[in-house]
Amino acid sequence: MLTAKEHACLAALVDCLIPADAIGPSASDAGVVAFIDGQLGGDYGAGKGTYLPAEPDADIPGDWSPRTFYSKGLAALDELARQSAGCDFAQLDPGDRHELLSAIERKAIAHPWIAHFLDQAIQSTMEGYFSDPIHGGNRNAGGWKMVGFPGCGHDYRSFVGKNLPVAQLVPIQTIADFRDRT
Amino acid sequence: MRTLPRKDAVICGVGWAGSVVLAELAQTGLDIVGLERGKARAPAPGLQAGAIEQDDLQGLRGAMMQDLSVETITHRHEASQTARPLNRFGAYLLGEVVGGAGVAWNGINTRFNPHDFEFRTHLAKAGRLAQIPDDMQVADFGISYKDIEADYDWFEAITGTSGQSGANPFEGFRSHAYRNPPLPDSMSGSLFRTAATKLGYHPYPIPAANSSREFVNPLGVKLHACVFCGFCDRFQCPVGAKGTPVSAILPALARQRNVEIRAQSRVLKVVLDKEGKHARGVEYVDAEGQRVFQPADVVVLSGYTYSNTHLMLLSGIGKPYDPRHGEGVVGRGYAYHVRGGATMFFDEGTWINGFIGSGALGTTIDDFNSAAFTASSTDFYGGGMITAESSGGRPIRRMAVPAGTPRWGAEWKKAAVRYYNHTARLNVCGASMADRRNYLDLDPSSVDRWGRPRLRMTFDFRENDIKLSRFLTERSLEIAREMGAVRADGTAASAPYDTKAYQGSHNTGGVPMGADPATSAVNPYLQSWSVPNVFVVGGSAFPQLPGKNPTATIGALARWSARAIRERYLKNERALAA
């Protein structure tokens, strides 16, 4: 779904939101870019189930499909990087990327909706980092391992109300574990 | 337009309200049909089927919710503004499936307290009525708790509700104990119980339509034991432990030859006779997109608050509400629970394990909903619950970090890991008093694909809501400290109302019930004052919203109304109240 340029911009963006370190994978290592690309190419990206007016407002991202929002948002991010540093967002060094996103978050950048795009990117990144690996993100359940979430399909009757590190006592289960079995 | 063979009754909307009415009227032997705009769903797939019930992302996306590209509503905060169509769900979720929003609910099955039904009278007796703000439209329901106690009991039995009878000293009498023993305390529920007791409150297990054991309900339908898998809200329960229309009622109706349920059938309007005093039936769009006329002797509107109000306005039944002078009845009394509470963070030796949960697992208090509390002179009206809830902590839904932590980056990551299994919520469910400025009407500048004006919601949190939320949030923080939280962040509500952040699907009013036709659209039997063969059942009937989860009362009122149809109206087709 994404062009090579958009792909590079998105990877730089999501790795700024969840960087690699000793406690867990970066967003792109966890498959978040592939996840978002897959989502944008599917029903979600097309805005299925949502109300998109025939004449969308040019300044109201709620009127756009996620696909349109990402396309405009990534282009706007590159444009902002060019204005401040003369290169695309992905070409900025990590410190400058962080600085630009922080400025957007502080609403220190004059732009009608770029702060909403940051909100959207944070939401999508969390979805890709923490949703079931069947959707292409959360590679090897790395996001779940990192925080201690055992996944789906558990019978917790013997653990309710017990002060125990339950995530360390039960295996991580994903949808694929059950689909492969049946 | 094709005209179908006549039915004795047509039930428009097969969620909780419609399913209850169908179950009750099925026993008359009458020929009845239920129309539901959503598709039918298969029964519970099992805990490890790899189905949607295991899919956290599908839950987040709202796979069973209303398709807003087909039908949406518009919203504005004040009557002076232009409303905008709701693009996507945020604050609340509306069901579009056989079983309605009742399929994906949590199962918190609390009765209202006796004084909640007579709240205007209650305030008058307390000497507080004279001081209420000019815009506040407090009303009585027109019935008493006593009238529907048997219906509450029936609904609890149908849903396999688990609870501890007598543990809440503030609730009304009960004719029968809960059918199932209470769910066990969760970790946070147990800490809450100890802390709340120490502070002088009266904690009790949330009455849960999550069955604590295998149970056969009075309709002969079996519910299974909850396993606390944490995939409850936003899902159909994978193991069939949650009482929903699909798990608890519809299997029994499938055996009834006089009951038909037509999925993918969207009602467009009620068709009246020339004088506008009698409904001839309903017009709907069938699964093939064809408009059809379904004649029927009795029409029951049993959709969500918005659908019921919309259909009343489109059909010209009852006088539309006009906010300027607070006159008219249809669209009046729109209410929405105000939220608040505390996000708590515990030390690393306290394993909250928030991923263990069921929709209604937890411990709550009713001290701030009591007759004594709501009669006392606080600076607001109404009360609310404070609940330690453990409804399932899937990380894409629940990833709490202390206030002040960045939302992203290395610091966020560290905090997410530190707190994920050591965090819990105290939730406030605060009453919503009807307000002259909050209402539903037809949007004159927005039409749907069938050429009908869309429903318009004018709503914001008002002064009373904010004060109530702040007060209960303060109490939540006190309890959180007593629970041993190393840190707790208050989350009191504020205006303007944010339609994007989830707050709860407790939207009520619009077709309020009552004993006075000047301020109510339906009488105490939920029968239209102006068109006696139309009954309007659901959360739409609440004149205001007490500070407790609404579903038990929706179920009880639906049965109360259906019993009135069955025992009184069918014997003598007339207005049941004057």
XYZ file of C-alpha atoms in Angstrom, chain A residues 80-151:
72
model
C 7.860 20.066 8.008
C 11.276 18.361 8.094
C 12.244 20.045 4.832
C 11.172 23.428 6.159
C 13.280 23.075 9.294
C 16.250 20.984 8.113
C 16.068 20.757 4.341
C 15.579 16.993 4.185
C 12.831 14.369 4.541
C 11.793 13.208 8.009
C 13.567 9.861 7.580
C 16.835 11.651 6.803
C 16.803 13.558 10.094
C 18.969 12.127 12.813
C 16.988 10.479 15.649
C 17.404 13.424 17.999
C 15.937 15.847 15.450
C 13.033 13.506 14.714
C 12.249 13.395 18.406
C 12.508 17.167 18.577
C 10.110 17.690 15.669
C 7.515 15.274 17.077
C 7.809 16.921 20.499
C 7.198 20.314 18.909
C 4.106 18.922 17.183
C 2.894 17.498 20.468
C 3.438 20.829 22.234
C 1.375 22.431 19.445
C 4.402 24.592 18.705
C 3.980 23.965 14.954
C 1.408 26.022 13.075
C -0.565 23.381 11.194
C -4.296 22.684 11.194
C -4.147 18.944 11.884
C -0.594 17.591 12.216
C -1.092 17.103 15.989
C -4.073 14.861 15.168
C -1.862 12.900 12.825
C 0.595 12.338 15.655
C -2.326 11.081 17.801
C -3.303 8.729 14.998
C 0.264 7.478 14.572
C 0.578 6.804 18.313
C -2.710 4.887 18.268
C -1.742 2.812 15.220
C 1.702 2.120 16.664
C 0.248 0.830 19.917
C -2.190 -1.316 17.928
C 0.638 -2.750 15.864
C 2.885 -3.296 18.860
C 0.284 -4.931 21.091
C -2.414 -6.583 18.939
C -2.456 -10.273 18.173
C 0.421 -11.226 15.814
C -2.139 -12.524 13.312
C -2.410 -8.930 12.072
C 1.266 -8.663 11.191
C 2.522 -6.643 14.133
C 3.650 -7.701 17.610
C 6.202 -9.991 15.972
C 6.841 -13.153 18.003
C 4.504 -11.598 20.577
C 7.412 -9.293 21.493
C 5.111 -6.529 22.739
C 3.219 -8.953 24.969
C 6.421 -10.494 26.344
C 7.750 -7.054 27.110
C 4.847 -6.028 29.361
C 3.715 -9.467 30.541
C 0.425 -10.175 28.773
C -0.261 -13.882 28.153
C -2.520 -13.375 25.128
